[in-house]
Amino acid sequence: MTDTPAIFQANIHTVDWRAPYRVPPAQAATLIDPTGRAVESLDGDWHFAIDPYDTCLRARWFEEEYHDCDGRRYPVDFSFDQWQTTPVPSCWNLQSPQWFWYEGSAVYVRNVGFEAGPAGERQFLHFEGANYATYVFLNREYVGWHRGGSTPFSFEVTGRLQADNRLVVVVVNTRRPDEVPTDNTDWFNYGGLHRGVSLVRLPASFIRDVHVALRPGSDFGVIDVRVEVDGAASGATVELPELGVAEEFVVADGVGTAELAVRPELWSPDNPRLYEVAVSTAEDRWQDRIGFREIRAEGNSLWLNGEEIWLKGICHHEESVERGRSLTADDIRLNFALAKELGCSYVRLAHYPHSRAAARIADEVGLLLWEEVPVYWAIDFGNPDTYADAANQLAELIRRDRNRASVIIWSVGNENPDTDDRLAFMAGLARLAKQLDPTRLTSAACLVDPSGPVIADRLVDHIDIIGINEYYGWYEPDFAQLVALFDNSRPAKPVVICEFGADAVAGRHGQADEMFTEENQLAIYRQQLQVLGGIEYVKGISPWILYDFRCPRRAHVDHGYYNRKGLLDATRTQRKLAFTELQRFYARKAATG
């Protein structure tokens, strides 16, 4: 037992109170794949309290020291079992008016029952997403931590579970200049366990990761399989029943590969064909539904399955008025249905990894995806620890979604200044993306040199697609500069205009030159589309944005702490005039091929 002076003095006098928790954070290499597994959901009501002074971590509430060594009771500053409850998954900001603007630490507590499985079984706590830093404690002991608000992470807890267990999770959404994202962004800083939590049971030797993909340049005739096994295994079998495949291959030192000479029906937005795929070892079996397609860039062109494509797109944030970032499958399907109604073949999921469900649903409905990590604006590019954070988030995203046919682009950043440190940082991320997944293209939302104006960013030498954000007609009122930009630029790679747009309050009407009216937004869209549709090297667009979203930095009375550039209002029920204009443009694009 700890004596009284230690409890009531150490935590208030310790300056570096984070030191005990500075073990390496959970990494992509320790991530498990819950796809097709025996998963026990831990979602539901958890006891909850905000913790503005980080007292749970400072004073080690999770140890639950209620008595001194002689049995006398301590006064404590927490009451886990009497706290109010909040649902998981959810964003705490929308669970109580007093938490709406809260930034800091919050504590989640849940009691978990457990029945032991067969001999040798291993157990993992798995989190799909918690914003931003997460500290996990089980039965009064520290399990580990993770940073990154939008990617999944796992902790092995084999041997640490009892019949009755106390799980304490501290989530911290404090914005910090040395983290990813940094302390200044253009979206709302939701906090909490905003995606699901589960207990996953696996055998002693289990399949940790599987990557199945059509080999680029194989004339659509070779599927590559790569398997990572945690534990002893000498062989594995891959099955694609619809293609008549059941092939054994060798596993050595935890890794096995197979080369399948088959010709699958190719996945595309017009034909989102998915195949049942299973990989098994002597002890474990993994299965998923996977589509096969090839995406490549050549010169100024983009090619899907050997056919040139033009990306008819839209951006959207992971946001709901009622649920914040805790979107349901129905929310995602509605967003994608609206994109399809616009005539989109492609969606940019901004500005951080959206949920696992988003890419899976895109696979089903037939939408191409741009996915990105929140290397956003003024990241601390010279800090090696910040780079490690970004690289791990990118690796977690790629391990999660590289079996999704819908995902064609990994983006490594958005609107970052062209400095030497930034170039080294983002070029490193682009190389990492290619190492982890050579079957997809890389991009970033690059900046324009306004002195030209001209597309001039040193990062373009390290990525496959040049993404450009431009707001001519809005932030840059001189629209003639957009024409000059394209006249002055002759890039050797395809360009995707990944953002343009203008704010409009839904239902507000007026003259075309009156800001925040639907007519003004419409006029800017008409100008943009007239120019963009005629630029030979522009191979797609994703205007900003599908629907309005919360943003604390938007304090103008017409913003009302929302970014109003949506083609729909925040409820996704009211279409602005520009919605139909973009819809007509995409219909013309489709008609002309």
PDB file of C-alpha atoms in Angstrom, residues 213-216 220 264-268 291-296 303-305 368 401-409 437 439-441:
ATOM      1  CA  ALA A 213      -4.187  -7.006 -54.424  1.00  0.00           C
ATOM      2  CA  LEU A 214      -4.056  -7.151 -58.182  1.00  0.00           C
ATOM      3  CA  ARG A 215      -0.425  -6.807 -59.247  1.00  0.00           C
ATOM      4  CA  PRO A 216       0.191  -3.555 -61.151  1.00  0.00           C
ATOM      5  CA  PHE A 220      -4.930  -7.924 -64.740  1.00  0.00           C
ATOM      6  CA  PRO A 264     -10.890 -11.648 -61.735  1.00  0.00           C
ATOM      7  CA  GLU A 265     -13.775  -9.511 -62.906  1.00  0.00           C
ATOM      8  CA  LEU A 266     -12.444  -6.023 -62.273  1.00  0.00           C
ATOM      9  CA  TRP A 267     -13.888  -3.678 -59.667  1.00  0.00           C
ATOM     10  CA  SER A 268     -14.933  -0.189 -60.804  1.00  0.00           C
ATOM     11  CA  GLY A 291     -12.366  -6.080 -55.128  1.00  0.00           C
ATOM     12  CA  PHE A 292      -9.556  -6.129 -57.673  1.00  0.00           C
ATOM     13  CA  ARG A 293      -8.595  -3.174 -59.847  1.00  0.00           C
ATOM     14  CA  GLU A 294      -5.544  -1.327 -61.104  1.00  0.00           C
ATOM     15  CA  ILE A 295      -4.968   2.415 -60.748  1.00  0.00           C
ATOM     16  CA  ARG A 296      -2.012   4.163 -62.367  1.00  0.00           C
ATOM     17  CA  TRP A 303      -6.023   5.108 -65.701  1.00  0.00           C
ATOM     18  CA  LEU A 304      -8.386   2.685 -63.981  1.00  0.00           C
ATOM     19  CA  ASN A 305      -8.275  -0.877 -65.275  1.00  0.00           C
ATOM     20  CA  LEU A 368     -13.262   5.900 -55.566  1.00  0.00           C
ATOM     21  CA  ASP A 401      -7.627   0.015 -45.723  1.00  0.00           C
ATOM     22  CA  ARG A 402      -5.180  -1.380 -48.253  1.00  0.00           C
ATOM     23  CA  ASN A 403      -7.577  -4.231 -49.096  1.00  0.00           C
ATOM     24  CA  ARG A 404     -10.258  -1.736 -50.113  1.00  0.00           C
ATOM     25  CA  ALA A 405     -10.588  -1.436 -53.894  1.00  0.00           C
ATOM     26  CA  SER A 406     -12.281   1.941 -53.482  1.00  0.00           C
ATOM     27  CA  VAL A 407      -9.154   3.580 -52.055  1.00  0.00           C
ATOM     28  CA  ILE A 408      -6.941   4.779 -54.911  1.00  0.00           C
ATOM     29  CA  ILE A 409      -4.995   7.676 -53.310  1.00  0.00           C
ATOM     30  CA  ASP A 437       1.415  -0.224 -50.581  1.00  0.00           C
ATOM     31  CA  THR A 439      -0.571  -0.574 -55.661  1.00  0.00           C
ATOM     32  CA  ARG A 440      -1.945   2.937 -55.065  1.00  0.00           C
ATOM     33  CA  LEU A 441      -1.099   6.518 -55.963  1.00  0.00           C
TER      34      LEU A 441
END
